């Protein structure tokens, strides 16, 4: 087809769509199951749901392109042609376009474009514009203004929506860039929306290299991960046992075998008699069954037997189901049994004892449940697995959703008592269609959660089956919060979950920040940050270019940001007269004085200069790169030859050439590159308190141990006194024990 521009509407009407009759999946290289044709260009709905290799995180609506909402037939064809051109960058007519994309846009991206086109065409109709050929710069600016504001259902303005504005600008650019392949309607030849400027620039969307994703606050993260771990580690075995019984019961044939059409009422009466003798309540029917009975007029509400489940009695007597006509023969027997033993939920009646959350008491793991509540526990257990894996591994949602049955590699013992666990998944972001296989080194908790998710599939756990298919994080979070905050969660001693947003992105960001800002005690309830850091680093070393390596790069970015914040805080304390303490304090104070002098000169140039935190941090960036966090100090690792840990390592014959500080040999009370501040006071105060207690408990015969502890106590007390002295603004010697 010629790419010469068509200048008249009449010529447009006479031209056929470029992609007419085209089957899209073969053209785009998408694989389909045998016998499936897939969507055709001429259809008004393109459903790619059966394409092999679709990312698991995509929901059906994201891979279903609907053009039916576009009422104008010409514009509907325009939408189809643009979507097809985005999917087929190697098509003969598309690849010659100078500004066309050179790689296939994803189906989900094309879906977003179609939705934006639908909005744009509706807006044009409201402006009485009947053709794209009538669109001008004025209309482009008007649509940008329209999309750049949030509005509620009533049309009231709720504020800025710059990302939506950028999306609108990108669509207008696409209509211009692909105008030669649009046969039904086109933008004018000379129109170049917004002069060809980028969508983010036009919409005022500020792009930053710094990750703006929020972290999950501790008051929400702690109870969330605590509840998830309690579910998968304490309650899971009992839930699985009940679910196994439920699955086997559901697999029971629902039709009566031949020869059993005439029931043995005496056998059923015997079953009821045994149940009464054992003092076991009758089973309560599921609410759906009760509603069906009431709707059909079989048993009305208020009937004594309205809530009774009859099938369990029939099964105990050897029948698959209970036929309601039998009730007229057995009503008196059921009513008598009901009066004597009552009624209760069918499942989990004899629940085993488990420790409550925190281990303070022993109690039944649940009260009796009906089948729906038991199935809901299965959903909660699957979601708890998702929370633990996401929070401890840093996996993206798209990577987590690609986990499948059989994805666990064999655990490998790398040293006595040290085992490494690996998962195989796919990286979707930034990868070709179908993703790229990758490995993750994870904690045992995450590894076990994948195994638990496989068990929850029961008979459907064939290799390759997605473990979390159909799971929505937002839906799961709502359900888990409701359960934890319900009487069931309170009975188990779970800490209520406060309101707050949680997503796989925020959990990944929280883990990255926690690793960067360590030492930080325990990660949530009982997952050690040190362990997470080790397995993440090993995953990077194993596959430097893999997804775990990219996550470690995010952690590195957070570490640099953390260091800048700490150096800026040190300068801010210095300006208030609060000096650092420790052997390296004098050198750090000299640096801060130098910075203060430079800033004073800058401020003296003009009275209008305002020094921002960013300016201060920029001047301190080089110093920040030398900072490493110790448990009780800041290590300003500038010169390896001055580092006490390296000197001690050489004395002990350890391997030379280690890069960075060696915190296992750190003695910050003596190292000339270590400082302490008021933020470290608690650690040293606790050391003084513990050593004092230990010395008081040592018997007279342990003189060497007493002497060692007394020396440690004296050193810790000296550091603590110096921290207090410098924090009070009285200055310090800057000299530790040499």
XYZ file of C-alpha atoms in Angstrom:
738
model
C 0.000 0.000 0.000
C 1.277 3.481 -0.816
C 2.218 5.627 2.152
C 1.349 8.862 0.337
C -1.017 10.935 2.515
C -4.692 10.899 1.655
C -5.938 14.491 1.772
C -9.670 14.174 1.255
C -12.399 12.452 3.191
C -13.831 11.033 -0.049
C -10.571 9.256 -0.755
C -10.628 7.838 2.757
C -14.080 6.375 2.235
C -12.925 4.703 -0.987
C -9.874 3.012 0.597
C -10.127 -0.397 2.297
C -8.638 -1.038 5.753
C -5.021 -2.080 5.424
C -5.456 -5.089 7.733
C -8.873 -6.280 6.479
C -9.312 -10.053 6.819
C -6.058 -10.435 8.763
C -5.789 -13.050 11.511
C -3.864 -11.191 14.173
C -2.200 -13.948 16.199
C -0.272 -15.606 13.329
C 0.704 -12.160 12.031
C 2.021 -11.088 15.456
C 3.718 -14.425 16.145
C 1.394 -15.403 19.010
C 0.966 -19.148 19.502
C -2.536 -20.603 19.930
C -3.777 -24.034 21.037
C -4.670 -26.454 18.226
C -8.029 -25.688 16.656
C -8.233 -22.119 18.009
C -8.383 -19.400 15.337
C -7.924 -16.356 17.535
C -9.182 -12.813 16.824
C -9.577 -11.428 13.306
C -9.148 -7.753 12.388
C -12.745 -7.383 11.144
C -14.281 -8.448 14.484
C -15.416 -5.803 16.952
C -13.952 -7.723 19.911
C -10.399 -9.082 19.921
C -10.005 -11.696 22.653
C -6.404 -12.846 23.119
C -7.223 -14.871 26.249
C -6.198 -18.205 24.688
C -2.790 -17.073 23.471
C -0.071 -19.366 24.828
C 2.531 -17.611 26.959
C 0.425 -14.742 28.305
C 1.734 -13.345 31.576
C -0.150 -14.811 34.534
C -0.610 -11.437 36.201
C -2.835 -10.199 33.372
C -6.575 -10.330 33.994
C -9.029 -11.262 31.195
C -10.131 -7.654 30.625
C -6.530 -6.621 29.886
C -6.231 -9.029 26.952
C -9.684 -8.354 25.519
C -9.861 -5.360 23.179
C -13.438 -4.111 22.746
C -14.277 -1.633 20.002
C -18.049 -1.794 20.459
C -18.104 1.295 22.691
C -17.023 3.422 19.721
C -20.331 4.185 17.992
C -18.943 5.806 14.820
C -18.024 3.045 12.328
C -15.149 5.079 10.847
C -13.570 5.757 14.194
C -14.039 2.130 15.210
C -11.957 1.182 12.148
C -9.337 3.781 13.143
C -9.065 2.191 16.592
C -8.643 -1.269 15.071
C -6.014 -0.074 12.621
C -3.972 1.696 15.288
C -4.127 -1.343 17.586
C -3.104 -3.651 14.738
C -0.209 -1.368 13.760
C 1.051 -1.382 17.352
C 0.912 -5.186 17.426
C 2.563 -5.605 13.994
C 5.687 -3.402 13.859
C 7.223 -5.612 11.132
C 4.264 -5.278 8.770
C 5.372 -3.960 5.377
C 3.293 -0.778 5.683
C 4.202 -0.138 9.348
C 7.960 -0.627 9.393
C 8.494 2.199 6.857
C 6.830 4.771 9.123
C 9.620 6.979 10.539
C 8.121 7.424 14.020
C 6.484 4.008 14.507
C 7.489 1.723 17.385
C 10.070 -0.866 16.315
C 9.007 -3.515 18.829
C 5.616 -5.102 19.360
C 3.513 -3.310 21.952
C 2.010 -5.670 24.534
C -1.640 -6.670 24.305
C -2.309 -4.870 27.605
C -0.741 -1.670 26.202
C -2.914 -1.897 23.090
C -5.933 -2.325 25.345
C -5.032 0.897 27.164
C -4.679 2.680 23.814
C -8.129 1.489 22.694
C -9.687 2.702 25.962
C -8.005 6.091 25.522
C -9.197 6.283 21.912
C -12.736 5.546 23.087
C -12.539 8.476 25.517
C -11.025 10.757 22.876
C -13.698 9.993 20.282
C -16.451 10.538 22.874
C -14.891 13.893 23.777
C -14.690 14.910 20.101
C -18.367 14.072 19.667
C -19.195 16.316 22.647
C -17.254 19.110 20.915
C -19.294 18.578 17.714
C -16.215 17.383 15.829
C -17.222 14.723 13.311
C -13.856 13.872 11.758
C -10.213 13.611 12.787
C -9.487 15.842 9.817
C -11.147 18.714 11.724
C -8.869 18.361 14.766
C -6.570 21.316 15.438
C -4.000 22.288 18.054
C -6.871 23.921 19.919
C -8.647 20.552 20.242
C -5.422 18.816 21.307
C -4.900 21.373 24.089
C -8.553 21.075 25.119
C -8.407 17.285 25.385
C -5.183 17.495 27.412
C -6.861 19.921 29.818
C -9.864 17.594 30.045
C -7.784 14.486 30.820
C -5.409 16.250 33.192
C -8.112 16.639 35.855
C -9.638 13.934 38.041
C -13.410 13.907 38.177
C -15.939 11.918 40.149
C -19.096 10.286 38.774
C -20.944 13.604 39.012
C -18.218 15.393 37.037
C -16.842 17.387 39.958
C -13.139 18.254 39.797
C -10.982 16.270 42.253
C -7.547 17.627 41.330
C -4.666 17.013 38.925
C -4.196 13.799 36.934
C -0.919 14.374 35.115
C -0.327 10.715 34.287
C -3.703 10.590 32.520
C -2.742 13.759 30.675
C 0.511 12.153 29.534
C -1.483 9.162 28.319
C -3.703 11.481 26.262
C -0.686 13.242 24.716
C 0.895 9.892 23.812
C -2.316 8.827 22.045
C -2.448 12.020 19.962
C 1.184 11.454 18.991
C 0.336 7.890 17.898
C -2.526 9.128 15.728
C -0.079 11.474 14.025
C 2.775 8.973 13.729
C 0.561 6.230 12.256
C -1.685 8.447 10.112
C -0.520 6.812 6.844
C -1.967 3.416 7.819
C -5.331 4.792 8.965
C -7.815 4.365 6.111
C -11.137 5.534 7.590
C -10.124 8.874 9.126
C -6.911 10.775 9.851
C -5.492 13.826 11.550
C -4.659 16.677 9.147
C -1.337 16.282 7.323
C 0.241 19.377 8.870
C -0.882 18.727 12.456
C 1.901 17.775 14.843
C 0.354 17.661 18.318
C 2.288 19.781 20.842
C 5.137 20.229 18.382
C 6.295 16.641 18.879
C 7.297 17.191 22.522
C 7.350 14.168 24.830
C 4.170 13.210 26.631
C 5.698 13.644 30.092
C 7.022 17.122 29.256
C 3.714 18.321 27.805
C 1.687 16.936 30.714
C 4.110 18.320 33.308
C 4.878 14.841 34.570
C 8.185 15.046 36.426
C 10.203 11.896 35.886
C 12.674 11.052 38.619
C 15.257 8.326 38.943
C 14.407 8.072 42.598
C 11.784 5.436 43.355
C 8.695 7.273 44.602
C 6.884 4.105 45.697
C 5.810 4.382 49.340
C 6.866 1.864 51.956
C 4.502 -0.050 54.229
C 4.574 1.542 57.706
C 5.798 -0.685 60.533
C 2.477 -0.495 62.375
C 0.871 -2.225 59.369
C 3.763 -4.387 58.176
C 4.418 -6.070 61.526
C 0.883 -7.452 62.092
C 0.455 -8.238 58.381
C 3.539 -10.413 58.085
C 2.884 -11.807 61.556
C -0.610 -12.961 60.562
C 0.644 -14.384 57.264
C 3.418 -16.371 58.966
C 0.996 -17.612 61.627
C -1.342 -18.873 58.916
C 1.323 -20.687 56.894
C 3.365 -22.056 59.803
C 0.837 -22.782 62.557
C -2.623 -23.165 61.015
C -1.714 -24.557 57.580
C -1.407 -28.276 58.540
C -4.854 -28.259 60.150
C -6.497 -26.321 57.318
C -4.970 -28.704 54.776
C -6.309 -31.750 56.637
C -9.862 -30.364 56.652
C -9.626 -29.254 53.039
C -8.511 -32.727 52.027
C -11.673 -34.193 53.600
C -13.760 -31.534 51.865
C -12.201 -32.297 48.469
C -12.804 -36.027 48.893
C -16.424 -35.440 49.868
C -16.977 -33.202 46.851
C -15.554 -35.947 44.646
C -18.288 -38.336 45.829
C -20.711 -39.194 42.963
C -23.930 -37.194 43.242
C -26.165 -39.770 41.574
C -27.545 -42.867 43.269
C -26.160 -46.142 41.894
C -28.519 -48.618 40.301
C -30.348 -50.759 42.790
C -30.348 -48.048 45.482
C -33.436 -46.141 44.419
C -35.402 -47.588 47.343
C -33.816 -46.360 50.579
C -33.341 -48.342 53.762
C -35.019 -46.045 56.260
C -34.096 -48.316 59.147
C -30.387 -47.874 58.367
C -30.808 -44.089 58.382
C -32.627 -44.264 61.704
C -29.724 -46.321 63.031
C -27.278 -43.636 61.873
C -29.292 -40.989 63.728
C -29.411 -43.169 66.822
C -25.628 -43.613 66.832
C -25.169 -39.872 66.435
C -27.439 -39.225 69.416
C -25.605 -41.825 71.475
C -22.292 -40.161 70.667
C -23.768 -36.743 71.523
C -22.703 -35.390 68.116
C -24.835 -32.473 66.844
C -26.516 -32.693 63.475
C -24.771 -30.898 60.610
C -25.996 -27.449 59.620
C -26.764 -27.061 55.909
C -24.893 -24.465 53.879
C -26.724 -21.183 53.430
C -27.001 -21.760 49.676
C -28.808 -25.042 50.286
C -31.135 -23.412 52.794
C -31.954 -20.605 50.344
C -32.669 -23.154 47.593
C -35.027 -25.041 49.882
C -36.898 -21.882 50.778
C -37.120 -20.722 47.148
C -38.462 -24.108 46.037
C -40.921 -24.358 48.868
C -39.361 -27.615 50.070
C -38.685 -26.387 53.594
C -39.875 -22.966 54.676
C -38.013 -20.717 57.062
C -39.234 -21.464 60.553
C -39.464 -25.199 59.935
C -37.579 -27.046 62.725
C -35.507 -28.869 60.099
C -34.861 -25.826 57.885
C -31.153 -25.638 58.789
C -30.468 -29.389 59.039
C -28.158 -31.023 56.458
C -29.560 -34.427 55.459
C -26.808 -35.610 53.094
C -24.334 -36.600 55.878
C -26.883 -39.018 57.298
C -27.535 -40.467 53.845
C -23.793 -40.921 53.201
C -23.312 -42.658 56.527
C -26.093 -45.049 55.485
C -24.404 -45.794 52.152
C -26.209 -43.346 49.853
C -24.653 -40.532 47.839
C -27.373 -37.949 48.484
C -30.537 -37.529 50.489
C -33.766 -37.342 48.457
C -36.174 -34.813 49.915
C -39.228 -37.115 49.414
C -37.630 -39.396 52.009
C -38.103 -36.716 54.661
C -41.778 -37.551 55.192
C -40.660 -40.984 56.447
C -37.852 -39.644 58.656
C -39.085 -36.267 59.876
C -39.957 -37.485 63.359
C -36.538 -39.133 63.749
C -34.669 -36.000 62.630
C -36.732 -33.757 64.911
C -36.118 -36.025 67.885
C -32.371 -36.104 67.219
C -32.324 -32.330 66.794
C -33.934 -31.823 70.213
C -31.420 -34.117 71.896
C -28.077 -33.107 70.330
C -28.777 -29.800 68.571
C -27.080 -28.562 65.410
C -23.604 -27.275 64.565
C -21.399 -26.467 61.580
C -20.132 -29.488 59.680
C -16.378 -28.925 59.645
C -13.545 -28.556 62.189
C -15.619 -29.709 65.152
C -12.732 -31.414 66.922
C -10.130 -28.751 66.177
C -6.647 -29.509 67.478
C -4.953 -27.242 70.003
C -2.362 -24.777 68.736
C -0.395 -21.987 70.405
C -2.030 -18.604 70.080
C -0.219 -15.851 68.197
C 2.723 -15.039 70.450
C 2.543 -18.471 72.101
C 0.971 -17.337 75.364
C -1.867 -19.891 75.461
C -3.099 -23.106 73.828
C -6.495 -23.106 72.146
C -8.479 -24.827 69.392
C -7.262 -23.544 66.038
C -10.842 -22.740 64.971
C -14.468 -22.967 65.946
C -16.686 -25.270 63.810
C -17.090 -23.971 60.252
C -19.321 -24.572 57.279
C -17.914 -25.533 53.881
C -17.907 -21.937 52.598
C -15.909 -20.668 55.582
C -13.468 -23.566 55.178
C -13.014 -22.755 51.488
C -12.422 -19.124 52.477
C -9.571 -20.274 54.731
C -8.039 -21.905 51.673
C -8.144 -18.529 49.900
C -6.610 -16.789 52.929
C -3.866 -19.406 53.116
C -2.972 -18.891 49.432
C -2.864 -15.143 49.959
C -0.729 -15.527 53.094
C 1.778 -17.433 50.935
C 1.799 -14.500 48.508
C 2.452 -12.006 51.328
C 5.373 -13.985 52.757
C 6.997 -14.589 49.356
C 6.541 -10.974 48.268
C 7.735 -9.464 51.557
C 10.844 -11.628 51.946
C 12.045 -12.029 48.354
C 11.394 -8.680 46.648
C 9.702 -10.407 43.713
C 7.573 -8.270 41.448
C 3.904 -9.199 41.165
C 4.427 -10.357 37.568
C 7.305 -12.620 38.668
C 5.433 -14.022 41.642
C 2.408 -14.855 39.490
C 4.659 -16.896 37.172
C 5.520 -19.344 39.979
C 4.176 -22.754 39.053
C 3.989 -26.274 40.431
C 7.455 -27.796 40.327
C 9.250 -24.426 40.391
C 11.208 -25.294 43.522
C 14.737 -26.462 42.824
C 16.204 -29.032 45.204
C 17.460 -27.429 48.407
C 21.265 -27.455 48.529
C 23.370 -27.572 51.702
C 26.322 -25.257 51.140
C 27.790 -25.730 54.635
C 26.811 -27.541 57.828
C 23.548 -25.978 58.954
C 23.368 -23.670 55.914
C 20.920 -24.579 53.172
C 20.107 -22.550 50.089
C 16.671 -22.557 48.498
C 15.960 -21.538 44.888
C 12.810 -20.862 42.903
C 12.418 -20.752 39.137
C 10.147 -18.053 37.753
C 9.878 -15.762 34.740
C 10.850 -12.119 34.392
C 8.120 -10.289 32.482
C 9.013 -6.608 32.787
C 11.170 -5.426 29.912
C 11.349 -8.907 28.368
C 10.078 -10.294 25.044
C 6.576 -11.777 24.853
C 6.379 -14.853 27.083
C 9.015 -13.596 29.530
C 12.482 -14.910 30.341
C 13.138 -17.708 32.808
C 15.112 -16.709 35.893
C 16.032 -18.027 39.337
C 15.592 -16.537 42.795
C 17.528 -17.441 45.919
C 15.001 -17.136 48.749
C 14.528 -17.720 52.452
C 13.238 -21.048 53.717
C 9.929 -19.369 54.586
C 9.336 -18.330 50.967
C 10.440 -21.757 49.712
C 8.030 -23.493 52.102
C 5.196 -21.184 51.065
C 5.622 -22.271 47.456
C 5.392 -25.898 48.591
C 2.265 -25.079 50.582
C 0.719 -23.380 47.548
C 1.374 -26.567 45.569
C -0.434 -28.609 48.221
C -3.417 -26.249 48.055
C -3.882 -27.197 44.397
C -4.618 -30.773 45.538
C -5.255 -32.883 42.414
C -4.452 -30.039 39.991
C -0.776 -29.670 40.900
C 0.666 -31.018 37.646
C 4.038 -29.428 36.741
C 3.668 -26.029 35.126
C 0.307 -25.230 36.712
C 0.312 -21.621 37.979
C 0.210 -21.545 41.777
C -1.615 -18.241 42.182
C -3.813 -18.133 39.100
C -6.878 -15.943 39.595
C -5.513 -14.337 42.770
C -5.898 -10.572 43.171
C -3.654 -8.855 45.712
C -6.160 -6.117 46.531
C -8.981 -8.639 47.024
C -6.757 -10.871 49.133
C -5.628 -7.947 51.274
C -9.219 -6.942 51.996
C -10.123 -10.535 52.911
C -7.080 -11.016 55.167
C -7.669 -7.710 56.947
C -11.330 -8.602 57.516
C -10.411 -12.033 58.923
C -7.593 -10.781 61.182
C -9.837 -8.005 62.526
C -12.801 -10.366 63.005
C -13.634 -12.347 66.173
C -11.779 -15.312 64.617
C -8.521 -13.328 64.479
C -9.049 -11.830 67.924
C -9.640 -15.308 69.390
C -6.234 -16.430 68.060
C -4.543 -13.335 69.500
C -3.658 -11.739 66.156
C -2.833 -8.038 66.169
C -5.509 -6.082 64.245
C -4.467 -4.721 60.853
C -4.897 -0.941 60.620
C -6.042 0.765 57.461
C -3.361 1.427 54.891
C -2.352 0.591 51.353
C -0.320 -2.566 50.711
C 0.719 -3.905 47.315
C 3.539 -6.031 45.913
C 5.249 -2.794 44.828
C 5.148 -1.299 48.328
C 6.334 -4.582 49.882
C 9.264 -4.709 47.426
C 10.141 -1.090 48.183
C 9.845 -1.690 51.939
C 12.231 -4.633 51.755
C 14.709 -2.625 49.669
C 14.623 0.257 52.151
C 14.881 -2.079 55.153
C 17.964 -3.769 53.682
C 19.498 -0.408 52.809
C 18.857 1.091 56.254
C 19.946 -1.944 58.258
C 20.834 -2.779 60.967
C 17.183 -2.690 61.842
C 16.582 -5.591 64.223
C 14.117 -8.195 63.049
C 12.327 -8.012 59.716
C 8.706 -7.973 60.851
C 7.967 -10.833 63.243
C 10.843 -13.316 62.945
C 12.416 -13.068 59.506
C 15.978 -11.819 59.950
C 17.089 -9.001 57.675
C 20.569 -10.483 57.719
C 19.241 -13.688 56.170
C 17.304 -11.775 53.504
C 20.427 -9.791 52.673
C 22.558 -12.912 52.372
C 20.205 -14.810 50.065
C 19.625 -11.715 47.917
C 23.366 -11.210 47.551
C 23.862 -14.884 46.681
C 21.103 -14.647 44.085
C 22.927 -11.692 42.544
C 26.277 -13.507 42.581
C 24.690 -16.545 40.933
C 22.946 -14.550 38.186
C 24.308 -10.961 38.073
C 22.046 -9.947 35.194
C 18.930 -11.544 36.629
C 15.914 -10.087 38.361
C 17.474 -10.542 41.801
C 20.477 -8.544 40.625
C 18.183 -5.704 39.592
C 16.515 -5.821 42.991
C 19.936 -5.584 44.657
C 20.654 -2.534 42.487
C 17.492 -0.938 43.893
C 18.801 -1.685 47.386
C 22.105 0.002 46.445
C 20.235 3.106 45.326
C 18.393 3.180 48.642
C 21.692 2.767 50.520
C 23.177 5.812 48.807
C 20.061 7.834 49.624
C 20.290 6.650 53.225
C 23.936 7.692 53.435
C 23.149 11.159 52.095
C 20.425 11.555 54.709
C 22.786 10.477 57.505
C 25.574 12.830 56.413
C 23.084 15.691 56.145
C 21.816 14.833 59.638
C 25.395 14.868 60.956
C 25.877 18.343 59.492
C 22.571 19.541 60.939
C 23.619 18.288 64.403
C 27.015 19.955 63.968
C 25.359 23.322 63.261
C 23.422 22.942 66.547
C 26.595 22.235 68.490
C 26.041 18.467 68.849
C 29.367 16.880 67.946
C 30.081 13.255 67.003
C 32.100 11.108 69.375
C 34.465 8.211 68.883
C 38.013 7.806 67.520
C 37.101 9.242 64.117
C 35.209 12.241 65.479
C 38.010 14.796 64.994
C 38.414 13.988 61.301
C 34.625 14.100 60.748
C 34.346 17.445 62.547
C 37.082 18.888 60.313
C 35.101 17.780 57.260
C 31.894 19.323 58.626
C 33.724 22.571 59.375
C 35.007 22.621 55.796
C 31.487 22.119 54.459
C 30.174 24.820 56.760
C 32.804 27.239 55.474
C 31.959 26.531 51.837
C 28.252 26.944 52.476
C 28.928 30.208 54.270
C 30.787 31.550 51.253
C 27.918 30.538 48.957
C 25.350 32.144 51.226
C 27.452 35.303 51.426
C 27.281 35.881 47.684
C 23.702 37.141 47.836
C 21.009 37.496 50.402
C 18.561 35.760 48.067
C 20.391 32.415 48.097
C 18.367 29.713 49.871
C 20.329 26.591 50.751
C 18.193 23.487 50.264
C 18.731 19.998 51.628
C 19.596 18.916 48.072
C 22.451 21.463 47.911
C 23.843 20.260 51.218
C 23.573 16.617 50.170
C 25.257 17.364 46.828
C 28.291 18.772 48.620
C 28.417 15.713 50.875
C 27.824 13.024 48.231
C 31.474 11.964 48.048
C 31.696 11.578 51.807
C 28.429 9.632 51.836
C 29.928 6.972 49.570
C 32.389 6.032 52.341
C 29.697 5.493 54.981
C 28.786 2.012 56.242
C 26.376 1.281 59.072
C 27.513 -0.734 62.038
C 25.273 -1.966 64.824
C 26.691 0.627 67.248
C 28.560 3.114 65.093
C 29.080 4.787 61.738
C 32.049 3.433 59.786
C 33.640 6.089 57.529
C 35.641 3.643 55.430
C 38.031 5.952 53.557
C 41.404 4.264 53.986
C 41.655 0.443 54.237
C 45.113 0.741 55.801
C 43.631 2.658 58.755
C 40.724 0.257 59.272
C 41.185 -1.649 62.532
C 39.167 -4.604 61.221
C 41.672 -5.105 58.379
C 44.602 -4.937 60.794
C 42.979 -7.568 63.010
C 42.242 -9.730 59.970
C 45.891 -9.658 58.911
C 46.989 -10.632 62.415
C 44.606 -13.603 62.340
C 45.846 -14.678 58.917
C 42.554 -14.054 57.153
C 42.478 -13.658 53.372
C 43.676 -10.246 52.259
C 42.043 -8.133 49.605
C 38.609 -7.897 51.228
C 36.694 -4.908 49.892
C 34.914 -2.783 52.478
C 34.700 -2.999 56.269
C 34.643 -6.347 58.077
C 31.975 -5.903 60.729
C 32.624 -9.322 62.268
C 35.956 -7.868 63.475
C 34.700 -4.358 64.177
C 35.816 -2.637 67.373
C 34.324 0.817 66.969
C 35.630 1.993 70.342
C 39.174 1.892 68.909
C 38.910 2.182 65.113
C 40.118 5.610 63.852
C 37.390 5.623 61.162
C 34.455 4.993 63.519
C 32.144 7.529 65.144
C 29.180 7.268 67.471
C 26.258 9.586 67.907
C 23.163 10.001 70.038
C 21.390 7.506 67.736
C 23.781 4.782 68.970
C 23.325 5.522 72.659
C 20.690 2.844 73.251
C 22.983 0.066 71.984
C 25.850 1.099 74.263
C 23.556 1.667 77.243
C 22.123 -1.822 76.795
C 25.652 -3.257 76.619
C 26.564 -1.532 79.897
C 23.406 -2.838 81.545
C 23.884 -6.426 80.337
C 27.561 -6.597 81.287
C 26.752 -5.221 84.733
C 24.171 -7.977 85.234
C 26.505 -10.703 83.939
C 29.354 -9.606 86.208
C 27.029 -9.775 89.191
C 26.113 -13.375 88.318
C 29.678 -14.679 87.843
C 30.988 -16.841 90.669
C 34.246 -16.169 92.485
C 36.040 -18.954 90.655
C 35.689 -17.334 87.196
C 38.234 -14.537 87.624
C 39.327 -14.432 83.970
C 35.763 -14.161 82.711
C 35.029 -11.456 85.285
C 38.127 -9.486 84.227
C 37.190 -9.724 80.534
C 33.656 -8.511 81.179
C 34.865 -5.702 83.421
C 37.177 -4.497 80.636
C 34.272 -4.610 78.157
C 32.065 -2.794 80.663
C 34.656 -0.055 81.196
C 35.046 0.421 77.438
C 31.279 0.550 76.835
C 30.817 2.969 79.736
C 33.561 5.202 78.341
C 31.863 5.296 74.926
C 28.478 5.964 76.550
C 29.871 8.825 78.639
C 31.456 10.404 75.569
C 28.180 10.152 73.615
C 26.352 11.899 76.453
C 29.037 14.549 76.742
C 29.070 15.417 73.029
C 25.278 15.233 72.741
C 25.046 17.847 75.468
C 27.149 20.172 73.306
C 30.164 20.117 75.658
C 32.478 18.594 73.051
C 34.613 15.501 73.356
C 38.158 14.368 73.100
C 37.567 12.543 69.844
C 39.930 9.903 71.197
C 38.910 6.400 71.984
C 40.953 3.664 73.578
C 44.044 3.118 71.444
